[in-house]
Amino acid sequence: MRRTVLSAVALACTAVLASAMPAFADDPSPVPDTAVSPSASPAPVAETEPSPVPAESGDPAPAEDTGGVTVVPSGAPDTGAAPAEESASDGLLVGGGAAAVLAAGGAAVFLVRRRATGE
Amino acid sequence: MRPLSRRVFAVGAAAALLAGCGGGHRARPSATGRPRDAASAALPSAAPARVLGRSVPVRLQIPAIGVDTPVMRLGLAPDRSVEVPPLTADDRAGWYRHSPTPGQRGPSVLLGHVTVGVHGDGVFRHLVRLRRGDRITARLENGTAAAFTVGSVRTVAKADFPTEAVYGDVDRPELRLITCGGPREGDEYRDNVIVFATLSATTS
């Protein structure tokens, strides 16, 4: 008898809990629902605000006619390729200059030696 | 053999002299002059600045640094950075097509190279010389023109590129011109040069 009563109580509790679950589940849903509905209402407002601008200008590109940058690039632009050819030619000039200086030095030494030997 | 010694000495001296001459700087191909045609960049029937409709830029003129260039369209590179014009001898400026067109409300962004590798100077070689008050004219596909006045020229490290200042929303028509600058690190420049300008006149 006792067992039957306890079983009945347990069953009743389970039923109550089971029926309460949707209620619990319902609780959060009104929050997003109400949150969604206000956010949905500003969206049309935002859409209607820019639209007069293209309407004035009569342009066919409303998607990009928002008065701002629609896609912001990442990083910094690479707008300069170093003139490599210039530095290579500079290197050649420096090398040529050094060779000429060496040749001049050799010639001077040759001259001094010749004079020293009395020729 | 004294005559021989003299000859050797003379040859050596001539070689040194030639080396000294050759070591000088080679002639720069493009010393950009002052405006070759300032009148062409002026807006005879200019009206007070008003916001223009969307029309892509086809030409950019900056008389103060001798720039008169066609304008191409640029998008995004695969790495999500902004595209830049190709490295060619006939270097030109490019308009970032996800930005407003010149004269529209917002920051219209145009880019150009400072140097183009083996081809030498880029179209924005002397952008850093612009000063507050200089005039920039963008001619649009629909025949209108937008004249901008330089407000400031900033040189910033690429590592600290001011994304918000360049691409961020503004409530009036503005222009951004971007190139590279500063010291070179290998094949790249350390900095970006950015010109900020505001709309000052338009033609219809």
mmCIF file of C-alpha atoms in Angstrom:
data_model
loop_
_atom_site.group_PDB
_atom_site.id
_atom_site.type_symbol
_atom_site.label_atom_id
_atom_site.label_comp_id
_atom_site.label_asym_id
_atom_site.label_seq_id
_atom_site.Cartn_x
_atom_site.Cartn_y
_atom_site.Cartn_z
ATOM 1 C CA MET A 1 0.000 0.000 0.000
ATOM 2 C CA ARG A 2 2.765 2.272 1.083
ATOM 3 C CA ARG A 3 4.690 1.266 -1.945
ATOM 4 C CA THR A 4 1.769 2.114 -4.162
ATOM 5 C CA VAL A 5 1.410 5.531 -2.556
ATOM 6 C CA LEU A 6 5.104 6.243 -2.932
ATOM 7 C CA SER A 7 5.016 5.101 -6.538
ATOM 8 C CA ALA A 8 2.058 7.326 -7.206
ATOM 9 C CA VAL A 9 3.796 10.301 -5.599
ATOM 10 C CA ALA A 10 6.935 9.645 -7.621
ATOM 11 C CA LEU A 11 4.896 9.372 -10.791
ATOM 12 C CA ALA A 12 3.077 12.574 -9.992
ATOM 13 C CA CYS A 13 6.335 14.390 -9.334
ATOM 14 C CA THR A 14 7.763 13.108 -12.606
ATOM 15 C CA ALA A 15 4.677 14.242 -14.455
ATOM 16 C CA VAL A 16 4.834 17.674 -12.864
ATOM 17 C CA LEU A 17 8.508 18.016 -13.690
ATOM 18 C CA ALA A 18 7.957 16.781 -17.200
ATOM 19 C CA SER A 19 5.219 19.273 -17.772
ATOM 20 C CA ALA A 20 7.305 21.990 -16.181
ATOM 21 C CA MET A 21 10.212 21.395 -18.588
ATOM 22 C CA PRO A 22 8.600 23.119 -21.526
ATOM 23 C CA ALA A 23 7.754 25.923 -19.166
ATOM 24 C CA PHE A 24 11.460 26.206 -18.221
ATOM 25 C CA ALA A 25 12.383 25.954 -21.819
ATOM 26 C CA ASP A 26 9.888 28.620 -22.639
ATOM 27 C CA ASP A 27 11.407 31.005 -20.187
ATOM 28 C CA PRO A 28 14.493 31.856 -22.182
ATOM 29 C CA SER A 29 12.676 31.899 -25.460
ATOM 30 C CA PRO A 30 10.583 34.974 -24.728
ATOM 31 C CA VAL A 31 13.773 36.820 -23.968
ATOM 32 C CA PRO A 32 15.338 36.281 -27.370
ATOM 33 C CA ASP A 33 11.961 36.718 -28.944
ATOM 34 C CA THR A 34 11.511 40.091 -27.441
ATOM 35 C CA ALA A 35 15.150 40.841 -28.124
ATOM 36 C CA VAL A 36 14.758 39.860 -31.730
ATOM 37 C CA SER A 37 11.673 41.881 -32.313
ATOM 38 C CA PRO A 38 13.193 45.201 -31.247
ATOM 39 C CA SER A 39 16.368 44.473 -33.185
ATOM 40 C CA ALA A 40 14.289 43.622 -36.190
ATOM 41 C CA SER A 41 12.531 46.922 -36.016
ATOM 42 C CA PRO A 42 15.682 49.099 -36.080
ATOM 43 C CA ALA A 43 16.964 47.106 -39.037
ATOM 44 C CA PRO A 44 14.305 48.357 -41.410
ATOM 45 C CA VAL A 45 14.907 51.839 -40.067
ATOM 46 C CA ALA A 46 18.601 51.486 -40.862
ATOM 47 C CA GLU A 47 17.700 50.270 -44.315
ATOM 48 C CA THR A 48 15.359 53.101 -44.995
ATOM 49 C CA GLU A 49 17.830 55.705 -43.809
ATOM 50 C CA PRO A 50 20.532 55.080 -46.391
ATOM 51 C CA SER A 51 18.107 54.411 -49.181
ATOM 52 C CA PRO A 52 17.184 58.067 -49.700
ATOM 53 C CA VAL A 53 20.824 58.774 -50.530
ATOM 54 C CA PRO A 54 20.956 56.443 -53.533
ATOM 55 C CA ALA A 55 17.510 57.611 -54.460
ATOM 56 C CA GLU A 56 18.830 61.163 -54.680
ATOM 57 C CA SER A 57 21.826 60.234 -56.709
ATOM 58 C CA GLY A 58 19.956 57.689 -58.777
ATOM 59 C CA ASP A 59 22.769 55.198 -58.623
ATOM 60 C CA PRO A 60 22.318 51.517 -59.222
ATOM 61 C CA ALA A 61 24.699 50.243 -56.567
ATOM 62 C CA PRO A 62 22.877 50.503 -53.261
ATOM 63 C CA ALA A 63 24.975 47.749 -51.701
ATOM 64 C CA GLU A 64 28.123 49.832 -51.891
ATOM 65 C CA ASP A 65 26.467 53.193 -51.577
ATOM 66 C CA THR A 66 26.434 53.223 -47.836
ATOM 67 C CA GLY A 67 28.720 56.190 -47.314
ATOM 68 C CA GLY A 68 31.548 54.136 -45.924
ATOM 69 C CA VAL A 69 34.053 51.400 -46.613
ATOM 70 C CA THR A 70 32.074 48.174 -46.942
ATOM 71 C CA VAL A 71 35.037 45.799 -46.610
ATOM 72 C CA VAL A 72 37.957 46.937 -44.496
ATOM 73 C CA PRO A 73 41.230 45.390 -45.714
ATOM 74 C CA SER A 74 43.662 43.934 -43.243
ATOM 75 C CA GLY A 75 47.213 45.122 -42.829
ATOM 76 C CA ALA A 76 49.087 47.890 -44.580
ATOM 77 C CA PRO A 77 49.237 48.343 -48.357
ATOM 78 C CA ASP A 78 52.463 47.274 -50.045
ATOM 79 C CA THR A 79 52.804 50.165 -52.446
ATOM 80 C CA GLY A 80 56.513 50.204 -53.151
ATOM 81 C CA ALA A 81 58.856 47.741 -54.804
ATOM 82 C CA ALA A 82 62.429 48.822 -54.226
ATOM 83 C CA PRO A 83 64.286 49.707 -57.420
ATOM 84 C CA ALA A 84 66.678 46.722 -57.228
ATOM 85 C CA GLU A 85 68.244 47.497 -60.587
ATOM 86 C CA GLU A 86 69.468 50.788 -59.223
ATOM 87 C CA SER A 87 71.365 49.244 -56.334
ATOM 88 C CA ALA A 88 72.928 46.616 -58.648
ATOM 89 C CA SER A 89 74.267 49.272 -60.987
ATOM 90 C CA ASP A 90 75.536 51.247 -58.018
ATOM 91 C CA GLY A 91 77.419 48.146 -56.939
ATOM 92 C CA LEU A 92 79.006 47.825 -60.363
ATOM 93 C CA LEU A 93 80.115 51.439 -60.266
ATOM 94 C CA VAL A 94 81.681 51.038 -56.849
ATOM 95 C CA GLY A 95 83.502 47.895 -57.963
ATOM 96 C CA GLY A 96 84.777 49.599 -61.090
ATOM 97 C CA GLY A 97 85.983 52.561 -59.087
ATOM 98 C CA ALA A 98 87.856 50.370 -56.649
ATOM 99 C CA ALA A 99 89.560 48.493 -59.502
ATOM 100 C CA ALA A 100 90.647 51.771 -61.109
ATOM 101 C CA VAL A 101 92.068 53.043 -57.820
ATOM 102 C CA LEU A 102 94.035 49.811 -57.424
ATOM 103 C CA ALA A 103 95.393 50.149 -60.955
ATOM 104 C CA ALA A 104 96.463 53.724 -60.271
ATOM 105 C CA GLY A 105 98.181 52.670 -57.063
ATOM 106 C CA GLY A 106 100.034 49.893 -58.861
ATOM 107 C CA ALA A 107 101.181 52.306 -61.520
ATOM 108 C CA ALA A 108 102.491 54.714 -58.873
ATOM 109 C CA VAL A 109 104.431 51.947 -57.138
ATOM 110 C CA PHE A 110 105.887 50.883 -60.473
ATOM 111 C CA LEU A 111 106.955 54.439 -61.160
ATOM 112 C CA VAL A 112 108.606 54.920 -57.762
ATOM 113 C CA ARG A 113 110.502 51.652 -58.083
ATOM 114 C CA ARG A 114 111.747 52.602 -61.522
ATOM 115 C CA ARG A 115 113.023 55.930 -60.171
ATOM 116 C CA ALA A 116 114.626 54.274 -57.154
ATOM 117 C CA THR A 117 116.595 51.874 -59.332
ATOM 118 C CA GLY A 118 117.788 54.836 -61.372
ATOM 119 C CA GLU A 119 116.444 53.774 -64.740
ATOM 120 C CA MET B 1 113.044 54.700 -69.718
ATOM 121 C CA ARG B 2 111.697 57.899 -68.285
ATOM 122 C CA PRO B 3 109.142 58.434 -71.087
ATOM 123 C CA LEU B 4 107.717 54.973 -70.334
ATOM 124 C CA SER B 5 107.375 55.838 -66.663
ATOM 125 C CA ARG B 6 105.559 59.016 -67.491
ATOM 126 C CA ARG B 7 103.201 57.146 -69.753
ATOM 127 C CA VAL B 8 102.446 54.624 -67.015
ATOM 128 C CA PHE B 9 101.811 57.422 -64.561
ATOM 129 C CA ALA B 10 99.587 59.266 -66.992
ATOM 130 C CA VAL B 11 97.512 56.130 -67.630
ATOM 131 C CA GLY B 12 97.126 55.543 -63.896
ATOM 132 C CA ALA B 13 96.052 59.130 -63.254
ATOM 133 C CA ALA B 14 93.548 59.017 -66.111
ATOM 134 C CA ALA B 15 92.093 55.768 -64.748
ATOM 135 C CA ALA B 16 91.661 57.291 -61.294
ATOM 136 C CA LEU B 17 90.022 60.373 -62.777
ATOM 137 C CA LEU B 18 87.591 58.277 -64.808
ATOM 138 C CA ALA B 19 86.720 56.192 -61.773
ATOM 139 C CA GLY B 20 85.964 59.350 -59.846
ATOM 140 C CA CYS B 21 83.623 60.572 -62.569
ATOM 141 C CA GLY B 22 81.910 57.218 -62.912
ATOM 142 C CA GLY B 23 81.210 56.970 -59.213
ATOM 143 C CA GLY B 24 78.760 59.827 -59.328
ATOM 144 C CA HIS B 25 75.012 59.411 -59.179
ATOM 145 C CA ARG B 26 73.315 58.323 -62.319
ATOM 146 C CA ALA B 27 70.796 60.662 -63.758
ATOM 147 C CA ARG B 28 67.366 60.250 -62.262
ATOM 148 C CA PRO B 29 64.869 59.546 -64.991
ATOM 149 C CA SER B 30 62.014 61.548 -63.645
ATOM 150 C CA ALA B 31 62.608 64.653 -61.704
ATOM 151 C CA THR B 32 58.987 65.536 -61.383
ATOM 152 C CA GLY B 33 58.454 69.122 -62.154
ATOM 153 C CA ARG B 34 55.753 71.482 -61.116
ATOM 154 C CA PRO B 35 52.354 71.225 -62.657
ATOM 155 C CA ARG B 36 52.751 70.739 -66.336
ATOM 156 C CA ASP B 37 49.217 71.842 -66.924
ATOM 157 C CA ALA B 38 47.758 73.450 -63.888
ATOM 158 C CA ALA B 39 44.832 74.775 -65.882
ATOM 159 C CA SER B 40 43.694 71.291 -66.791
ATOM 160 C CA ALA B 41 43.394 70.417 -63.129
ATOM 161 C CA ALA B 42 41.421 73.505 -62.259
ATOM 162 C CA LEU B 43 37.663 73.416 -62.077
ATOM 163 C CA PRO B 44 36.418 76.462 -63.969
ATOM 164 C CA SER B 45 32.773 75.843 -63.180
ATOM 165 C CA ALA B 46 33.418 74.645 -59.672
ATOM 166 C CA ALA B 47 30.498 74.721 -57.305
ATOM 167 C CA PRO B 48 30.652 74.732 -53.541
ATOM 168 C CA ALA B 49 31.317 71.259 -52.216
ATOM 169 C CA ARG B 50 28.288 69.041 -52.249
ATOM 170 C CA VAL B 51 27.988 65.317 -51.913
ATOM 171 C CA LEU B 52 28.175 63.601 -55.284
ATOM 172 C CA GLY B 53 26.501 60.433 -56.458
ATOM 173 C CA ARG B 54 28.387 57.243 -56.998
ATOM 174 C CA SER B 55 30.596 57.298 -60.092
ATOM 175 C CA VAL B 56 33.957 55.594 -60.284
ATOM 176 C CA PRO B 57 37.093 57.735 -60.658
ATOM 177 C CA VAL B 58 38.877 57.545 -63.995
ATOM 178 C CA ARG B 59 41.605 60.132 -63.544
ATOM 179 C CA LEU B 60 43.541 61.717 -60.690
ATOM 180 C CA GLN B 61 45.372 65.020 -60.898
ATOM 181 C CA ILE B 62 47.702 66.515 -58.299
ATOM 182 C CA PRO B 63 49.310 69.608 -59.827
ATOM 183 C CA ALA B 64 51.633 70.284 -56.876
ATOM 184 C CA ILE B 65 53.622 67.103 -57.583
ATOM 185 C CA GLY B 66 52.980 66.746 -61.304
ATOM 186 C CA VAL B 67 50.618 63.778 -61.088
ATOM 187 C CA ASP B 68 48.084 63.223 -63.850
ATOM 188 C CA THR B 69 47.216 59.553 -63.980
ATOM 189 C CA PRO B 70 44.468 57.213 -65.073
ATOM 190 C CA VAL B 71 42.813 55.357 -62.215
ATOM 191 C CA MET B 72 42.205 51.620 -62.166
ATOM 192 C CA ARG B 73 39.967 49.634 -59.824
ATOM 193 C CA LEU B 74 41.411 47.620 -56.961
ATOM 194 C CA GLY B 75 39.864 45.006 -54.731
ATOM 195 C CA LEU B 76 41.113 42.643 -52.088
ATOM 196 C CA ALA B 77 44.117 40.338 -52.390
ATOM 197 C CA PRO B 78 43.720 36.687 -51.332
ATOM 198 C CA ASP B 79 45.261 37.514 -47.958
ATOM 199 C CA ARG B 80 42.545 40.141 -47.383
ATOM 200 C CA SER B 81 44.978 43.023 -47.764
ATOM 201 C CA VAL B 82 44.161 45.719 -50.260
ATOM 202 C CA GLU B 83 45.251 45.099 -53.851
ATOM 203 C CA VAL B 84 47.835 47.427 -55.348
ATOM 204 C CA PRO B 85 48.405 48.378 -58.992
ATOM 205 C CA PRO B 86 50.722 46.097 -61.008
ATOM 206 C CA LEU B 87 54.423 46.939 -61.215
ATOM 207 C CA THR B 88 54.646 48.341 -64.709
ATOM 208 C CA ALA B 89 56.537 51.114 -66.442
ATOM 209 C CA ASP B 90 53.317 53.081 -66.950
ATOM 210 C CA ASP B 91 52.456 53.036 -63.282
ATOM 211 C CA ARG B 92 49.011 54.354 -62.380
ATOM 212 C CA ALA B 93 46.899 54.969 -59.319
ATOM 213 C CA GLY B 94 44.118 52.659 -58.197
ATOM 214 C CA TRP B 95 40.840 53.192 -56.394
ATOM 215 C CA TYR B 96 39.798 50.700 -53.712
ATOM 216 C CA ARG B 97 36.365 49.675 -54.986
ATOM 217 C CA HIS B 98 34.948 48.819 -51.576
ATOM 218 C CA SER B 99 35.324 52.445 -50.562
ATOM 219 C CA PRO B 100 33.078 55.346 -51.594
ATOM 220 C CA THR B 101 33.823 56.992 -54.912
ATOM 221 C CA PRO B 102 35.423 60.453 -54.663
ATOM 222 C CA GLY B 103 32.781 62.996 -53.704
ATOM 223 C CA GLN B 104 30.527 60.489 -51.985
ATOM 224 C CA ARG B 105 30.112 60.678 -48.260
ATOM 225 C CA GLY B 106 32.887 58.676 -46.568
ATOM 226 C CA PRO B 107 36.573 58.026 -47.127
ATOM 227 C CA SER B 108 37.427 57.317 -50.763
ATOM 228 C CA VAL B 109 40.720 55.421 -50.860
ATOM 229 C CA LEU B 110 43.245 55.600 -53.705
ATOM 230 C CA LEU B 111 46.616 53.899 -53.783
ATOM 231 C CA GLY B 112 49.774 54.189 -55.879
ATOM 232 C CA HIS B 113 53.355 53.002 -55.812
ATOM 233 C CA VAL B 114 56.269 55.135 -54.679
ATOM 234 C CA THR B 115 58.672 53.040 -56.774
ATOM 235 C CA VAL B 116 57.995 50.198 -59.183
ATOM 236 C CA GLY B 117 61.116 47.993 -58.984
ATOM 237 C CA VAL B 118 63.179 48.000 -62.167
ATOM 238 C CA HIS B 119 60.872 50.589 -63.715
ATOM 239 C CA GLY B 120 61.992 53.296 -61.303
ATOM 240 C CA ASP B 121 59.666 55.899 -59.853
ATOM 241 C CA GLY B 122 56.032 55.173 -59.161
ATOM 242 C CA VAL B 123 53.102 57.500 -59.743
ATOM 243 C CA PHE B 124 53.061 58.569 -56.076
ATOM 244 C CA ARG B 125 56.855 59.056 -55.894
ATOM 245 C CA HIS B 126 56.520 62.564 -54.460
ATOM 246 C CA LEU B 127 53.308 62.176 -52.488
ATOM 247 C CA VAL B 128 55.162 62.949 -49.276
ATOM 248 C CA ARG B 129 55.883 66.450 -50.595
ATOM 249 C CA LEU B 130 52.223 67.440 -50.505
ATOM 250 C CA ARG B 131 51.353 70.100 -47.999
ATOM 251 C CA ARG B 132 48.205 71.304 -46.300
ATOM 252 C CA GLY B 133 46.106 73.280 -48.771
ATOM 253 C CA ASP B 134 47.345 71.541 -51.929
ATOM 254 C CA ARG B 135 44.645 70.623 -54.414
ATOM 255 C CA ILE B 136 43.732 67.123 -55.637
ATOM 256 C CA THR B 137 41.185 66.545 -58.401
ATOM 257 C CA ALA B 138 39.425 63.278 -59.112
ATOM 258 C CA ARG B 139 37.608 63.055 -62.425
ATOM 259 C CA LEU B 140 34.730 60.618 -62.484
ATOM 260 C CA GLU B 141 33.272 58.309 -65.071
ATOM 261 C CA ASN B 142 30.064 60.346 -65.364
ATOM 262 C CA GLY B 143 31.962 63.502 -66.330
ATOM 263 C CA THR B 144 31.846 65.214 -62.965
ATOM 264 C CA ALA B 145 34.905 66.145 -60.964
ATOM 265 C CA ALA B 146 35.606 66.385 -57.273
ATOM 266 C CA ALA B 147 38.286 68.712 -55.959
ATOM 267 C CA PHE B 148 39.836 67.984 -52.585
ATOM 268 C CA THR B 149 42.089 70.032 -50.352
ATOM 269 C CA VAL B 150 44.905 68.369 -48.445
ATOM 270 C CA GLY B 151 44.391 68.526 -44.704
ATOM 271 C CA SER B 152 47.367 66.531 -43.524
ATOM 272 C CA VAL B 153 50.105 64.174 -44.683
ATOM 273 C CA ARG B 154 51.148 61.424 -42.320
ATOM 274 C CA THR B 155 54.039 58.989 -42.459
ATOM 275 C CA VAL B 156 53.295 55.961 -40.297
ATOM 276 C CA ALA B 157 55.020 52.644 -39.721
ATOM 277 C CA LYS B 158 53.330 49.820 -41.621
ATOM 278 C CA ALA B 159 53.319 47.871 -38.379
ATOM 279 C CA ASP B 160 51.082 50.565 -36.877
ATOM 280 C CA PHE B 161 48.889 51.216 -39.910
ATOM 281 C CA PRO B 162 45.976 53.432 -38.761
ATOM 282 C CA THR B 163 43.142 51.309 -40.161
ATOM 283 C CA GLU B 164 40.397 53.240 -38.395
ATOM 284 C CA ALA B 165 41.705 56.638 -39.450
ATOM 285 C CA VAL B 166 41.978 55.519 -43.079
ATOM 286 C CA TYR B 167 38.920 53.309 -43.572
ATOM 287 C CA GLY B 168 36.698 54.415 -40.709
ATOM 288 C CA ASP B 169 33.374 56.166 -41.310
ATOM 289 C CA VAL B 170 33.280 59.931 -41.705
ATOM 290 C CA ASP B 171 30.207 62.076 -42.225
ATOM 291 C CA ARG B 172 31.486 64.030 -45.235
ATOM 292 C CA PRO B 173 33.270 63.281 -48.519
ATOM 293 C CA GLU B 174 36.972 62.713 -47.904
ATOM 294 C CA LEU B 175 39.913 61.312 -49.801
ATOM 295 C CA ARG B 176 42.822 59.109 -48.760
ATOM 296 C CA LEU B 177 45.921 58.726 -50.916
ATOM 297 C CA ILE B 178 48.278 55.975 -49.831
ATOM 298 C CA THR B 179 51.774 54.985 -50.886
ATOM 299 C CA CYS B 180 54.938 53.665 -49.252
ATOM 300 C CA GLY B 181 57.713 55.706 -47.739
ATOM 301 C CA GLY B 182 60.362 55.957 -45.088
ATOM 302 C CA PRO B 183 63.578 53.959 -45.078
ATOM 303 C CA ARG B 184 63.844 50.728 -47.040
ATOM 304 C CA GLU B 185 64.218 47.397 -45.305
ATOM 305 C CA GLY B 186 65.430 45.011 -47.996
ATOM 306 C CA ASP B 187 63.030 45.282 -50.897
ATOM 307 C CA GLU B 188 60.301 46.887 -48.843
ATOM 308 C CA TYR B 189 59.609 50.253 -47.335
ATOM 309 C CA ARG B 190 59.109 50.531 -43.617
ATOM 310 C CA ASP B 191 56.349 53.129 -43.665
ATOM 311 C CA ASN B 192 53.209 54.232 -45.422
ATOM 312 C CA VAL B 193 52.608 57.821 -46.491
ATOM 313 C CA ILE B 194 48.945 58.769 -46.179
ATOM 314 C CA VAL B 195 47.363 61.970 -47.450
ATOM 315 C CA PHE B 196 44.087 63.022 -45.842
ATOM 316 C CA ALA B 197 41.987 65.447 -47.885
ATOM 317 C CA THR B 198 38.450 66.818 -47.762
ATOM 318 C CA LEU B 199 36.074 67.761 -50.551
ATOM 319 C CA SER B 200 36.270 71.447 -51.390
ATOM 320 C CA ALA B 201 34.498 71.820 -54.752
ATOM 321 C CA THR B 202 32.625 69.829 -57.348
ATOM 322 C CA THR B 203 31.485 70.172 -60.923
ATOM 323 C CA SER B 204 28.297 68.710 -62.265
#
